[in-house]
Coordinates of C-alpha atoms and ligand atoms in Angstrom, one line a residue:
M1 CA 45.7 -56.6 44.5
R2 CA 43.2 -58.8 43.2
T3 CA 43.1 -61.0 40.1
Q4 CA 41.5 -64.4 39.0
V5 CA 44.6 -66.5 38.7
V6 CA 48.0 -65.7 40.8
I7 CA 50.9 -67.8 39.0
V8 CA 54.0 -68.6 41.3
G9 CA 57.0 -68.9 39.0
A10 CA 58.0 -67.3 35.5
G11 CA 59.7 -70.3 34.1
P12 CA 58.2 -71.6 30.8
S13 CA 55.3 -73.1 32.7
G14 CA 54.2 -70.0 34.5
L15 CA 54.6 -67.8 31.3
L16 CA 52.8 -70.2 29.3
L17 CA 50.2 -70.4 31.6
G18 CA 49.7 -66.8 31.9
Q19 CA 49.6 -66.5 28.0
L20 CA 47.0 -69.0 27.3
L21 CA 44.9 -67.4 30.5
H22 CA 45.2 -64.0 29.1
K23 CA 44.1 -65.1 25.2
A24 CA 41.2 -66.6 26.8
G25 CA 40.4 -63.1 28.9
I26 CA 41.5 -64.5 32.1
D27 CA 43.3 -62.0 34.3
N28 CA 46.4 -63.0 36.0
V29 CA 49.5 -62.1 38.1
I30 CA 52.6 -63.9 37.5
V31 CA 55.3 -63.6 40.9
E32 CA 58.8 -64.6 40.2
R33 CA 61.5 -64.8 42.6
Q34 CA 64.4 -64.1 40.3
S35 CA 65.2 -61.4 37.7
A36 CA 63.8 -62.0 34.2
D37 CA 67.6 -61.9 33.0
Y38 CA 68.6 -64.5 35.6
V39 CA 65.5 -66.7 34.3
L40 CA 66.9 -66.4 30.9
G41 CA 70.6 -67.3 31.7
R42 CA 69.6 -70.7 32.9
I43 CA 70.7 -73.1 30.0
R44 CA 68.2 -76.0 30.2
A45 CA 65.9 -77.7 27.4
G46 CA 66.7 -77.9 23.7
V47 CA 64.4 -80.3 22.2
L48 CA 60.5 -79.9 21.9
E49 CA 57.9 -82.6 21.0
Q50 CA 54.9 -81.7 18.4
V51 CA 52.5 -81.4 21.6
A52 CA 54.4 -78.6 22.8
V53 CA 55.0 -77.0 19.4
D54 CA 51.0 -76.9 19.2
V55 CA 50.8 -75.4 22.7
L56 CA 53.1 -72.5 22.3
D57 CA 51.3 -72.1 18.9
E58 CA 48.0 -72.2 20.4
A59 CA 49.5 -69.3 22.9
G60 CA 50.5 -67.0 19.9
V61 CA 54.2 -67.2 20.4
G62 CA 55.2 -69.8 17.6
Q63 CA 56.5 -67.4 15.0
R64 CA 60.2 -67.4 15.7
M65 CA 60.3 -71.1 16.8
H66 CA 59.0 -72.1 13.1
A67 CA 61.4 -69.5 11.6
E68 CA 64.5 -70.6 13.5
G69 CA 63.8 -74.1 15.0
L70 CA 65.3 -77.0 13.6
P71 CA 63.0 -80.0 12.6
H72 CA 64.9 -83.3 13.4
E73 CA 63.5 -86.6 11.7
G74 CA 66.1 -88.8 13.5
F75 CA 68.9 -89.2 16.2
D76 CA 72.0 -91.2 16.3
L77 CA 72.7 -93.9 18.9
L78 CA 76.2 -94.5 19.4
F79 CA 77.6 -97.8 21.0
K80 CA 80.5 -100.1 20.8
G81 CA 82.2 -97.6 18.8
A82 CA 79.4 -97.4 15.9
R83 CA 76.7 -94.9 15.3
H84 CA 72.9 -96.3 14.5
R85 CA 70.1 -94.0 13.3
I86 CA 66.8 -94.0 14.9
D87 CA 64.6 -92.7 11.8
L88 CA 61.9 -91.0 14.2
A89 CA 59.5 -89.8 11.1
G90 CA 59.9 -93.1 9.7
L91 CA 58.9 -95.2 12.4
T92 CA 56.2 -92.9 13.6
G93 CA 54.5 -92.0 10.6
G94 CA 56.2 -88.7 10.0
R95 CA 56.6 -87.4 13.6
K96 CA 59.7 -85.5 14.4
A97 CA 61.2 -83.4 16.8
L98 CA 62.0 -79.7 17.1
V99 CA 65.4 -78.2 18.6
Y100 CA 64.6 -75.1 19.6
G101 CA 66.0 -73.9 23.1
Q102 CA 64.4 -73.4 26.3
T103 CA 66.1 -70.1 26.7
E104 CA 64.3 -68.8 23.2
V105 CA 61.0 -70.3 24.2
T106 CA 61.3 -68.1 27.5
R107 CA 62.3 -65.1 25.6
D108 CA 59.3 -65.4 23.2
L109 CA 57.1 -66.0 26.1
M110 CA 58.5 -62.8 28.1
A111 CA 57.8 -60.7 25.0
A112 CA 54.4 -62.0 24.7
R113 CA 53.8 -61.3 28.3
A114 CA 55.2 -57.6 28.0
A115 CA 52.8 -57.1 25.2
S116 CA 49.7 -58.5 27.0
G117 CA 49.9 -55.9 29.4
Q118 CA 49.4 -58.4 32.3
T119 CA 51.4 -57.7 35.5
T120 CA 54.4 -60.1 36.4
V121 CA 56.2 -58.9 39.3
Y122 CA 60.3 -59.9 39.3
E123 CA 62.5 -60.1 42.2
A124 CA 59.6 -61.0 44.8
A125 CA 61.3 -62.1 48.2
H126 CA 59.7 -64.3 50.6
V127 CA 56.9 -65.4 48.5
A128 CA 54.3 -67.5 50.5
I129 CA 50.9 -68.9 49.5
H130 CA 47.7 -69.1 52.0
G131 CA 44.4 -70.3 52.3
F132 CA 44.4 -72.5 49.4
D133 CA 42.3 -75.0 51.3
G134 CA 39.4 -72.7 51.5
A135 CA 37.6 -70.4 49.4
H136 CA 40.2 -67.2 49.8
P137 CA 43.6 -68.2 48.6
H138 CA 46.3 -65.7 48.4
V139 CA 49.9 -65.1 47.8
T140 CA 52.2 -62.6 49.9
Y141 CA 55.7 -61.3 49.0
E142 CA 58.1 -58.7 49.7
K143 CA 59.4 -56.1 47.3
N144 CA 61.2 -53.1 48.1
G145 CA 61.0 -53.1 51.9
Q146 CA 56.9 -53.7 51.5
T147 CA 54.9 -56.9 52.2
L148 CA 52.3 -57.0 49.6
R149 CA 49.3 -59.3 49.0
I150 CA 47.7 -60.5 46.1
D151 CA 43.9 -62.2 46.2
A152 CA 42.8 -65.0 43.6
D153 CA 40.3 -67.4 42.9
F154 CA 43.3 -70.0 42.3
I155 CA 46.9 -70.3 42.7
A156 CA 49.0 -72.2 40.0
G157 CA 52.1 -73.5 41.4
C158 CA 54.7 -73.0 38.3
D159 CA 57.8 -72.3 40.6
G160 CA 59.9 -75.7 39.8
F161 CA 61.3 -78.5 42.0
H162 CA 62.6 -76.1 44.8
G163 CA 59.7 -73.8 44.7
V164 CA 57.5 -72.8 47.8
C165 CA 54.2 -74.1 46.4
R166 CA 54.7 -77.9 47.0
A167 CA 56.5 -77.1 50.0
S168 CA 53.5 -75.6 51.6
V169 CA 51.3 -78.4 51.1
P170 CA 50.7 -80.7 54.3
G171 CA 53.0 -83.7 54.2
S172 CA 50.0 -85.9 54.9
A173 CA 48.0 -84.7 51.7
I174 CA 50.9 -85.7 49.6
T175 CA 52.7 -88.6 48.1
E176 CA 56.3 -88.3 46.7
Y177 CA 58.2 -90.9 44.5
E178 CA 61.6 -90.1 43.9
K179 CA 64.7 -91.8 42.6
V180 CA 68.2 -89.7 42.7
Y181 CA 70.8 -90.8 40.0
P182 CA 74.5 -91.5 41.3
F183 CA 75.8 -89.0 38.7
G184 CA 75.5 -85.7 36.8
W185 CA 75.5 -84.2 33.4
L186 CA 78.2 -81.5 32.9
G187 CA 76.9 -79.4 30.1
L188 CA 78.8 -77.0 27.7
L189 CA 77.4 -74.6 25.3
S190 CA 79.7 -73.2 22.8
D191 CA 79.7 -71.2 19.4
T192 CA 81.0 -73.6 17.1
P193 CA 78.8 -75.6 14.5
P194 CA 77.5 -78.8 15.6
V195 CA 79.6 -82.2 15.3
H196 CA 76.3 -83.8 13.3
E197 CA 72.9 -82.1 11.8
E198 CA 71.3 -84.6 14.2
L199 CA 71.6 -85.4 18.1
I200 CA 74.0 -88.2 19.0
Y201 CA 73.6 -90.2 22.3
V202 CA 76.7 -92.0 23.4
N203 CA 76.9 -95.0 25.5
S204 CA 80.6 -95.6 26.1
P205 CA 82.6 -97.5 28.8
R206 CA 83.9 -93.9 29.9
G207 CA 80.1 -92.8 30.5
F208 CA 77.4 -91.1 28.6
A209 CA 77.8 -88.1 26.4
L210 CA 75.4 -86.2 24.2
C211 CA 75.9 -83.9 21.3
S212 CA 73.1 -81.4 21.0
M213 CA 72.8 -78.2 19.5
R214 CA 70.7 -74.7 19.7
S215 CA 71.5 -73.8 16.1
R216 CA 73.6 -74.2 13.2
T217 CA 76.5 -72.4 14.6
R218 CA 75.7 -73.1 18.6
S219 CA 76.3 -76.5 20.2
R220 CA 75.4 -77.9 23.1
Y221 CA 77.5 -81.0 24.6
Y222 CA 76.9 -83.2 27.8
L223 CA 79.2 -85.6 29.4
Q224 CA 78.3 -88.0 32.4
V225 CA 80.4 -87.0 35.5
P226 CA 80.5 -87.9 39.4
L227 CA 78.6 -86.0 41.5
S228 CA 81.6 -84.9 43.4
D229 CA 82.9 -83.1 40.3
T230 CA 82.7 -79.4 40.3
V231 CA 82.6 -77.1 37.0
D232 CA 85.8 -75.7 38.3
S233 CA 87.3 -79.0 38.0
W234 CA 86.4 -79.1 34.3
S235 CA 88.6 -76.8 32.0
D236 CA 87.3 -76.4 28.3
Q237 CA 90.2 -78.4 27.1
A238 CA 89.7 -81.3 29.6
F239 CA 85.7 -81.2 28.3
W240 CA 86.7 -81.6 24.7
D241 CA 89.4 -84.1 25.2
E242 CA 86.8 -86.3 27.3
L243 CA 84.0 -85.9 24.6
R244 CA 86.4 -87.0 21.9
R245 CA 87.3 -89.9 23.7
R246 CA 83.8 -90.9 24.1
L247 CA 83.0 -90.2 20.5
D248 CA 83.3 -92.6 17.3
P249 CA 86.5 -91.9 15.3
A250 CA 84.7 -89.9 12.6
A251 CA 83.0 -87.6 15.0
A252 CA 86.1 -87.2 17.0
E253 CA 87.9 -86.1 13.9
T254 CA 85.3 -83.7 12.8
L255 CA 84.2 -82.1 16.1
V256 CA 85.0 -78.4 15.9
T257 CA 86.1 -77.0 19.7
G258 CA 86.1 -73.4 20.9
P259 CA 85.8 -71.6 24.3
S260 CA 82.6 -72.3 26.3
I261 CA 79.7 -69.6 26.8
E262 CA 78.4 -71.5 29.6
K263 CA 79.1 -74.7 31.7
S264 CA 77.0 -76.3 34.4
I265 CA 76.5 -79.5 36.4
A266 CA 73.1 -80.8 36.5
P267 CA 71.9 -83.4 39.0
L268 CA 69.8 -86.5 37.6
R269 CA 66.6 -87.3 39.3
S270 CA 63.3 -88.9 38.8
F271 CA 60.5 -87.5 40.9
V272 CA 56.8 -87.2 41.0
S273 CA 54.5 -86.1 43.7
E274 CA 50.7 -86.8 43.7
P275 CA 48.3 -85.4 43.4
M276 CA 48.7 -82.3 41.6
R277 CA 45.7 -80.3 43.1
F278 CA 45.0 -79.2 46.6
G279 CA 41.8 -77.3 46.9
R280 CA 42.7 -73.9 45.2
L281 CA 46.4 -74.7 44.4
L282 CA 47.3 -76.7 41.3
L283 CA 50.9 -77.6 40.6
A284 CA 52.4 -77.6 37.2
G285 CA 55.7 -78.4 35.5
D286 CA 59.0 -79.4 37.7
A287 CA 57.0 -78.2 40.8
A288 CA 55.2 -81.5 40.7
H289 CA 57.6 -83.8 38.7
I290 CA 61.2 -84.3 37.5
V291 CA 62.7 -86.5 34.7
P292 CA 66.3 -87.2 34.1
P293 CA 67.0 -85.0 31.1
T294 CA 68.1 -88.1 28.9
G295 CA 64.7 -88.6 27.2
A296 CA 64.2 -84.6 26.7
K297 CA 60.9 -84.8 28.3
G298 CA 60.8 -82.1 31.2
L299 CA 59.6 -78.9 29.1
N300 CA 57.3 -81.0 26.9
L301 CA 55.6 -82.2 30.3
A302 CA 55.5 -78.8 31.7
A303 CA 53.8 -77.6 28.5
T304 CA 51.0 -80.5 28.6
D305 CA 50.2 -79.7 32.2
V306 CA 49.9 -76.2 31.4
K307 CA 47.9 -76.7 28.5
Y308 CA 45.4 -79.4 30.8
L309 CA 45.4 -76.7 33.7
A310 CA 44.6 -73.8 31.1
D311 CA 41.7 -75.8 29.6
A312 CA 40.4 -76.4 33.2
L313 CA 40.5 -72.9 34.5
I314 CA 39.0 -71.7 31.3
E315 CA 36.1 -74.3 31.6
H316 CA 35.7 -73.0 35.5
F317 CA 35.6 -69.3 34.6
R318 CA 33.7 -69.5 31.4
E319 CA 31.1 -72.5 32.1
R320 CA 31.2 -72.5 35.7
S321 CA 32.2 -76.2 35.6
D322 CA 34.7 -77.8 37.8
T323 CA 35.0 -81.2 35.8
G324 CA 38.1 -80.0 34.5
I325 CA 39.8 -79.0 37.6
D326 CA 38.5 -82.1 39.3
G327 CA 40.3 -84.4 36.7
Y328 CA 43.3 -82.5 36.2
S329 CA 45.7 -84.6 38.3
E330 CA 44.6 -88.1 36.8
R331 CA 44.8 -86.4 33.4
C332 CA 48.3 -84.9 33.9
L333 CA 49.7 -88.0 36.0
K334 CA 48.8 -90.6 33.1
R335 CA 51.3 -89.1 30.6
I336 CA 53.6 -87.9 33.5
W337 CA 54.3 -91.4 34.5
R338 CA 54.5 -92.7 30.7
A339 CA 57.2 -90.2 30.6
E340 CA 58.8 -90.9 33.5
R341 CA 59.4 -94.5 32.8
F342 CA 61.0 -93.8 29.4
S343 CA 63.2 -91.3 30.9
W344 CA 64.6 -93.6 33.7
W345 CA 64.7 -96.5 30.8
F346 CA 66.6 -94.5 28.7
T347 CA 68.7 -93.2 31.4
S348 CA 69.4 -96.7 32.7
L349 CA 70.4 -98.1 29.4
M350 CA 73.1 -95.2 28.4
H351 CA 74.9 -94.5 31.6
R352 CA 77.7 -96.1 33.4
F353 CA 76.6 -96.9 37.1
P354 CA 79.2 -97.1 39.7
G355 CA 79.8 -100.5 41.2
E356 CA 78.2 -102.4 38.2
G357 CA 81.1 -103.7 36.6
E358 CA 81.7 -104.5 33.1
I359 CA 78.6 -106.8 32.8
A360 CA 76.3 -104.1 33.1
Q361 CA 78.2 -102.6 30.0
K362 CA 77.9 -105.7 27.9
F363 CA 74.0 -105.9 28.9
Q364 CA 73.2 -102.4 27.8
E365 CA 75.2 -103.1 24.4
A366 CA 73.1 -106.5 23.7
E367 CA 69.7 -104.5 24.4
L368 CA 71.1 -101.4 22.1
D369 CA 71.9 -103.9 19.8
Y370 CA 68.6 -105.6 19.9
L371 CA 66.8 -102.2 19.7
I372 CA 68.3 -101.2 16.6
H373 CA 68.1 -104.3 14.7
S374 CA 64.4 -105.1 15.7
E375 CA 61.8 -102.8 13.9
A376 CA 59.7 -103.3 17.3
G377 CA 62.5 -102.3 19.3
A378 CA 63.3 -99.0 17.2
R379 CA 59.7 -98.0 17.1
T380 CA 59.5 -98.2 20.7
I381 CA 62.2 -95.8 21.2
A382 CA 60.9 -93.5 18.5
E383 CA 57.3 -93.6 19.6
N384 CA 58.2 -92.4 23.1
Y385 CA 60.9 -89.9 21.9
V386 CA 58.4 -88.0 19.6
G387 CA 55.9 -88.4 22.6
L388 CA 52.1 -88.7 23.3
P389 CA 49.5 -87.1 21.5
L390 CA 47.7 -84.3 23.7
D391 CA 44.4 -86.4 23.9
F392 CA 46.3 -89.2 25.3
G393 CA 44.3 -90.4 28.1
L394 CA 40.9 -89.5 26.8
R395 CA 41.2 -92.3 24.2
R396 CA 43.0 -95.7 23.9
A397 CA 46.7 -95.4 23.6
Ligands
RFL401 P1 61.4 -74.0 36.1 O1 62.2 -73.8 35.0 O2 62.3 -74.2 37.3 O3 60.9 -72.6 36.4 C1 60.4 -72.3 37.9 C2 60.4 -70.8 38.0 O4 59.9 -70.5 39.3 C3 60.8 -69.6 40.0 N1 60.8 -69.9 41.6 C4 59.9 -69.0 42.3 N2 59.3 -67.9 42.3 C5 58.4 -67.3 43.2 N3 58.5 -68.0 44.3 C6 59.4 -68.8 44.6 N4 59.5 -69.2 46.1 C7 60.1 -69.6 43.9 N5 60.7 -70.7 43.8 C8 61.1 -70.9 42.5 C9 62.2 -70.1 39.7 O5 63.0 -69.0 39.9 C10 61.8 -70.4 38.3 O6 62.0 -69.1 37.3 O7 60.4 -74.7 35.9 P2 59.2 -75.2 34.7 O8 58.5 -73.8 34.6 O9 57.9 -76.0 35.5 O10 59.7 -75.5 33.6 C11 60.3 -76.7 33.5 C12 61.8 -76.9 32.8 O11 62.6 -75.9 33.0 C13 62.4 -78.3 32.8 O12 61.3 -79.3 33.1 C14 63.2 -78.7 31.6 O13 64.4 -77.7 31.5 C15 63.9 -79.8 31.7 N6 64.7 -80.3 30.8 C16 64.5 -80.6 29.6 N7 63.1 -80.6 29.1 C17 62.8 -81.0 27.8 O14 61.5 -81.2 27.6 N8 63.7 -81.3 26.9 C18 65.3 -81.2 27.0 O15 65.7 -81.1 26.0 C19 65.6 -80.9 28.2 N9 66.6 -80.6 28.7 C20 66.3 -80.0 30.8 C21 67.2 -80.4 29.9 C22 66.8 -79.5 32.2 C23 68.1 -79.6 32.2 N10 68.7 -79.2 33.9 C24 69.4 -78.2 33.8 C25 67.8 -79.5 34.8 C26 68.6 -80.4 30.0 C27 69.2 -79.7 31.4 C28 70.5 -79.9 31.5
PHB402 C1 69.7 -80.2 25.1 O1 69.9 -80.0 23.9 O2 70.2 -79.4 26.2 C2 69.2 -81.6 25.3 C3 68.9 -82.1 24.1 C4 68.4 -83.5 24.4 C5 68.2 -84.2 25.7 C6 68.7 -83.4 26.7 C7 69.0 -82.1 26.6 O3 67.6 -85.4 25.7

């Protein structure tokens, strides 16, 4: 088989890239290791920045997102037992966040993919990439006992942190920066009304907690837990009891509990690999970088990488110009490092770090107190949370 761009991975990055390229008349094939149901079953992001909303609109998949997504103009910070609102819209000239789950984004993208008629191969085994440092890149995989090959002009590595694309680049050509945090997030999804109409980020002596949602009837909650904990060691009852202990009295009282639909533990990591382009291989999304979820930046960064990549590929095929491809890494990395710094800082401010003692809690509370009482402080959080504009890096910011 031959195509213009072969995309490895059918997560949000791969599906969104496929759709933007298809709309521009560029032929592409997606090769995914898992089944479509497996991809949809992973419960991940919940918050979209305006730029991600704009890119999804451009891809033509925004209809349900606008009808069902919940616009949020603020969120609460809870510390020393009291809640304080960060007025995102008031502090950023009207910008807001949209609560719309990654599962729904993926479902919308899969529907558009099916309608586009472009090929998607699910359950492809032993995916391997070849020849990206020369003029004839290609991808091989196994399916139904056969080895198949796809030739293309470019390979887009959208295969997440554990994918094959970044791992295929020689170590001498890549620099990796990494910080692994000494705790995880235990997430619980339930068909219960959210405890509050906006998100609550909690700094508690017992550890971080987050109250989020997927809709007005479906809640998503997280607890900071030691990495040694397993999902099986947390009954639903134990989860709800611990969440209540980390909340303020009013929220603890109004919290509606119910059976979990999904429970999982995610490790927290900051990771960037540089550069993001190796000849005819271009990485995008979690394949190139990971942020701890505290700042809600991962999916948003994936969306902006993909927008820049689609623009660069369209320029290549339409105008025979490689200016966009040559500048791709640098353009992405500028906003990636800004989001990495914010996510690391917000994680450090909100979590208990083993061995750091009570003084660390006092420092965090003093900083939070400063942030909410200083307009400059509150604006710093708000600006970072709503995210950078798409043309960041092309102009002063
Ligand atoms: P994905 O979603 O990991 O998709 C990669 C796809 O590639 C496939 N794959 C392969 N396919 C073929 N061959 C191989 N060898 C392959 N190896 C892997 C995989 O099966 C998969 O389908 O990466 P992508 O598309 O770059 O998307 C990134 C986002 O998923 C991620 O950044 C976000 O989920 C991060 N994130 C959040 N981001 C936000 O912007 N806002 C949030 O509120 C937010 N909350 C979160 C999050 C991530 C979390 N977890 C579990 C890590 C909350 C959590 C708990
Ligand atoms: C989520 O709803 O899954 C979510 C929301 C905000 C975050 C992280 C995760 O910062």
